Amino acid sequence: PADAILDGDKVTPMRLRGRRVMRYPLRLALTGQLAAMLLEWLAREVPSSTPYAFWAIVPCILCFMPTTGAAYLKSAHRAWGTLIGGAVALACMYFNPHKEPALVLAELFVVTFAGKYMSTFSCIDYGGVTFSLTWHAVVLGGFAKDVSGSFKALETPLWRVGMTVGGALFTVLCSLALLPCHATRKFERSSAKALLCIAEVCLVSSEALLLGHSPPAVGHHVHAETSEKDEQTRGPEAVAALVKSLRASLAERVSHLVEAEAERKVVPRVFPSLVHLEEALETLSCLANATRVNCHALGERRAVRAAGAQRFLAAAPHWGA
């Protein structure tokens, strides 16, 4: 990975790019197809479930994410938001059986505000929106219909909650079974690349200082066709490219780390604690950057001294004369 950064971007073969781009849409399409087939079978066995099939297919589309950890997090947020939203909706319908419009509007304001406010917390996120959405579907749907009898009032909310939770669970299972893509593996590969780049930064900076190479000219680019000597001694621009790549990979590693923590019980790991690994990488990145800066400063200082010594030697004969 470090050599690839130093040598410049290389064109990825079309076959590999096609595999990367088509994998996620293929998994999503297979999940939707299997969910539709399962709901078709359920409609034949339980005809009363037909009007509520939509609530089961929605999580399969909205909660299916590129990695297993991301799919698990979003599905869990939708399931918990639906359960809590359904419970609050049933409580509102119980304490307001006559559907007083003023009370319903007050509940609508409070629930909408609470759901959106809770969604700003990272631990709740999508669950807050799902909470308010479930309340709107249950309460406002029951408000628009004239439902008499306790069973009729409970039938629609329970079907909707059950279908949504079932769709979320099915999404997680399909993410684990259908061409799985684990965030843990992505985080480990990204960490390995970062570690190689850190080692390359320290090595190239130290070599440039010890061998006393001058900085390359402006606009100079290092190519793969350079000589063996130039290949072993990269310039400051190449080191800066490595540091830039390290900084860019930090946000990617952090997002993969959150998703990988959700996979800790289903995906085996090389390192028992990914959080400690990320902290170690950040520390090593700071050390590598400090090494680069110090080597560059020492190299400039040595270059100034060498230039002064050359001027002194050039002027020495005149003094002797």
XYZ file of C-alpha atoms in Angstrom:
321
model
C 0.000 0.000 0.000
C 2.809 2.460 0.790
C 4.565 1.700 -2.500
C 1.293 2.174 -4.351
C 0.936 5.643 -2.832
C 4.538 6.521 -3.642
C 4.298 5.292 -7.219
C 1.015 7.100 -7.849
C -2.521 5.881 -8.465
C -2.807 2.796 -10.619
C -5.834 1.909 -12.697
C -7.909 -0.851 -11.100
C -8.913 -3.620 -13.521
C -12.516 -3.468 -14.711
C -13.192 -6.924 -13.317
C -12.253 -5.903 -9.792
C -14.150 -2.629 -9.990
C -17.221 -4.480 -11.257
C -17.077 -6.913 -8.347
C -16.823 -4.111 -5.810
C -19.648 -2.071 -7.323
C -22.075 -4.905 -8.024
C -21.715 -6.858 -4.783
C -23.890 -4.643 -2.605
C -26.755 -4.206 -5.143
C -26.751 -7.960 -5.731
C -27.022 -8.721 -2.017
C -29.814 -6.152 -1.625
C -31.752 -7.574 -4.572
C -31.433 -11.133 -3.244
C -32.657 -10.031 0.182
C -35.682 -8.284 -1.290
C -36.454 -11.301 -3.489
C -36.293 -13.753 -0.594
C -38.411 -11.461 1.585
C -41.052 -11.187 -1.141
C -41.162 -14.971 -1.553
C -41.502 -15.454 2.209
C -44.305 -12.887 2.421
C -46.086 -14.544 -0.511
C -46.033 -17.846 1.341
C -47.242 -16.130 4.533
C -50.132 -14.496 2.655
C -51.343 -17.911 1.489
C -51.095 -19.408 4.955
C -52.380 -16.374 6.888
C -54.568 -14.231 4.570
C -55.034 -11.541 7.229
C -51.318 -10.645 6.953
C -51.615 -9.455 3.345
C -52.428 -5.762 4.095
C -49.355 -5.499 6.340
C -46.723 -7.078 4.071
C -45.453 -3.610 3.167
C -44.186 -3.075 6.728
C -42.012 -6.181 6.460
C -40.469 -5.375 3.096
C -39.514 -1.784 4.018
C -36.790 -2.779 6.562
C -35.315 -5.207 4.017
C -34.710 -2.274 1.672
C -33.927 0.592 4.051
C -31.917 -1.316 6.679
C -29.774 -3.439 4.381
C -26.357 -1.739 4.451
C -23.022 -2.605 2.767
C -21.551 -4.263 5.882
C -23.049 -6.663 8.398
C -22.335 -4.323 11.308
C -24.059 -1.372 9.639
C -27.080 -3.530 8.763
C -27.272 -4.787 12.340
C -27.109 -1.281 13.811
C -29.771 0.165 11.535
C -32.046 -2.871 11.891
C -31.714 -2.781 15.684
C -32.531 0.924 15.741
C -35.597 0.361 13.579
C -36.793 -2.612 15.655
C -36.398 -0.841 19.016
C -37.883 2.380 17.642
C -40.871 0.469 16.304
C -41.435 -1.400 19.576
C -41.225 1.713 21.742
C -43.223 3.801 19.282
C -45.935 1.141 19.130
C -46.102 0.918 22.927
C -46.390 4.718 23.282
C -49.036 4.805 20.554
C -51.115 2.140 22.296
C -50.804 4.046 25.573
C -51.992 7.248 23.877
C -54.957 5.390 22.361
C -55.786 3.871 25.746
C -55.812 7.213 27.598
C -57.629 8.958 24.759
C -60.243 6.422 23.646
C -62.594 9.081 22.259
C -59.868 10.531 20.007
C -60.135 14.119 21.174
C -58.526 16.212 18.366
C -56.863 18.695 20.718
C -55.208 15.953 22.746
C -54.111 14.098 19.610
C -52.502 17.265 18.204
C -50.666 17.862 21.491
C -49.404 14.277 21.481
C -48.392 14.688 17.840
C -46.216 17.709 18.645
C -44.540 16.072 21.647
C -43.837 12.758 19.906
C -42.495 14.388 16.724
C -40.191 16.676 18.713
C -38.994 13.841 20.970
C -38.327 11.487 18.057
C -36.291 14.025 16.098
C -34.412 15.171 19.196
C -33.499 11.603 20.178
C -32.232 10.915 16.665
C -29.418 13.440 17.258
C -27.806 11.015 19.749
C -25.462 8.507 18.120
C -26.704 5.659 20.313
C -30.295 6.193 19.098
C -29.873 7.718 15.640
C -32.346 6.112 13.204
C -34.431 4.727 16.069
C -35.747 8.192 16.951
C -37.184 8.725 13.470
C -38.673 5.226 13.483
C -40.233 5.875 16.905
C -42.133 8.928 15.676
C -43.002 7.264 12.363
C -44.546 4.273 14.150
C -46.570 6.541 16.440
C -47.887 8.511 13.456
C -48.836 5.349 11.573
C -50.651 3.792 14.536
C -52.367 6.773 16.148
C -53.193 8.824 13.077
C -54.160 5.674 11.192
C -56.548 4.718 13.995
C -57.760 8.314 14.211
C -58.724 8.287 10.530
C -60.586 4.967 10.841
C -63.615 4.256 12.931
C -62.399 1.155 14.794
C -64.695 -0.335 17.405
C -63.691 -3.028 19.874
C -60.433 -3.546 21.715
C -59.246 -6.373 19.435
C -59.800 -4.331 16.278
C -57.928 -1.431 17.838
C -54.959 -3.650 18.675
C -54.873 -5.729 15.498
C -53.376 -3.114 13.175
C -50.643 -1.826 15.584
C -49.567 -5.355 16.515
C -49.364 -6.468 12.895
C -47.337 -3.420 11.957
C -44.916 -3.825 14.881
C -44.562 -7.565 14.294
C -43.951 -7.180 10.559
C -41.379 -4.428 11.055
C -39.433 -6.342 13.709
C -39.572 -9.507 11.610
C -38.292 -7.634 8.567
C -35.415 -6.172 10.588
C -34.391 -9.610 11.873
C -34.611 -11.070 8.369
C -32.374 -8.267 7.084
C -29.670 -9.084 9.642
C -29.805 -12.790 8.791
C -29.497 -12.097 5.057
C -26.590 -9.724 5.678
C -24.802 -12.537 7.505
C -25.610 -15.265 4.974
C -25.664 -13.681 1.486
C -22.126 -12.891 0.299
C -21.295 -11.301 3.647
C -19.131 -8.196 3.856
C -17.885 -7.660 7.401
C -16.752 -4.300 8.741
C -14.276 -6.143 10.977
C -12.316 -7.361 7.957
C -12.367 -3.891 6.389
C -11.091 -2.331 9.600
C -8.290 -4.899 9.891
C -7.198 -4.345 6.272
C -7.329 -0.573 6.685
C -5.294 -0.849 9.902
C -2.673 -2.998 8.175
C -2.348 -0.456 5.352
C -2.047 2.376 7.855
C 0.677 0.511 9.728
C 2.638 -0.028 6.517
C 2.334 3.647 5.627
C 3.509 4.657 9.118
C 6.585 2.453 8.792
C 7.280 3.833 5.312
C 7.025 7.438 6.543
C 9.596 6.798 9.274
C 11.884 4.837 6.924
C 11.835 7.341 4.068
C 12.287 10.336 6.381
C 15.225 8.700 8.153
C 16.863 7.651 4.873
C 16.527 11.157 3.456
C 18.178 12.579 6.581
C 21.008 10.031 6.806
C 21.871 10.030 3.103
C 21.592 13.810 2.847
C 19.376 14.047 -0.256
C 18.168 17.437 -1.265
C 14.437 18.081 -1.695
C 13.051 17.449 -5.190
C 12.148 20.309 -7.466
C 8.636 21.740 -7.507
C 6.295 19.666 -9.654
C 8.532 16.606 -9.478
C 6.635 13.314 -9.338
C 8.042 9.941 -8.383
C 7.306 7.236 -10.949
C 7.680 3.488 -10.924
C 10.251 3.690 -13.721
C 12.827 5.497 -11.581
C 16.194 3.963 -10.920
C 16.886 1.641 -8.042
C 18.737 4.383 -6.153
C 15.822 6.817 -6.506
C 13.420 4.025 -5.578
C 15.210 3.602 -2.262
C 15.344 7.330 -1.440
C 11.963 9.032 -1.789
C 11.656 12.782 -1.482
C 9.609 14.927 0.907
C 6.711 15.072 -1.547
C 6.331 11.296 -1.384
C 6.405 11.389 2.410
C 3.746 14.110 2.393
C 1.578 11.869 0.180
C 1.872 9.081 2.730
C 0.908 11.410 5.584
C -2.066 12.680 3.574
C -3.201 9.112 2.973
C -2.955 8.360 6.700
C -5.116 11.349 7.573
C -7.689 10.436 4.946
C -7.956 6.858 6.228
C -8.691 7.987 9.802
C -12.380 8.765 9.163
C -12.792 5.489 7.276
C -11.294 3.501 10.140
C -13.497 5.246 12.711
C -16.679 4.431 10.758
C -15.571 0.821 10.306
C -14.719 0.615 14.008
C -18.296 1.476 15.060
C -19.697 -1.135 12.694
C -17.083 -3.723 13.678
C -17.996 -3.373 17.357
C -21.550 -4.390 16.419
C -20.157 -7.573 14.809
C -18.056 -8.639 17.787
C -20.294 -11.631 18.651
C -20.670 -13.023 15.133
C -17.367 -12.297 13.361
C -14.015 -13.671 14.664
C -11.205 -11.177 15.147
C -7.453 -11.181 14.816
C -7.167 -8.564 17.590
C -9.375 -8.945 20.682
C -9.802 -5.178 21.144
C -10.149 -3.073 18.014
C -10.519 0.084 20.083
C -7.050 -0.374 21.556
C -5.696 -1.104 18.077
C -7.122 2.165 16.768
C -5.636 4.077 19.703
C -2.241 2.508 19.013
C -2.473 3.459 15.325
C -3.298 7.055 16.199
C -0.305 7.188 18.554
C 1.997 5.713 15.902
C 0.655 8.171 13.321
C 1.537 11.075 15.608
C 5.027 9.630 16.143
C 5.512 9.141 12.400
C 4.455 12.720 11.703
C 6.815 13.973 14.424
C 9.622 11.919 12.892
C 8.926 13.410 9.474
C 8.903 16.984 10.798
C 12.094 16.522 12.852
C 13.966 14.848 10.013
C 12.933 17.610 7.643
C 14.045 20.302 10.126
C 17.384 18.571 10.737
C 17.909 18.150 7.010
C 17.303 21.838 6.368
C 19.651 22.781 9.203
C 22.357 20.522 7.801
C 21.813 21.946 4.329
C 22.271 25.484 5.683
C 25.473 24.459 7.449
C 26.768 22.728 4.326
C 26.032 25.817 2.230
C 27.856 27.977 4.763
C 30.856 25.630 4.740
C 30.991 25.743 0.944
C 30.949 29.513 0.923
C 33.710 29.523 3.542
C 35.887 27.157 1.503
C 35.272 29.145 -1.646
C 36.367 32.342 0.025
C 39.355 30.796 1.851
C 41.941 31.207 -1.007
C 41.196 34.907 -1.220
C 41.866 35.265 2.454
C 45.144 33.441 2.107
C 46.167 35.724 -0.683
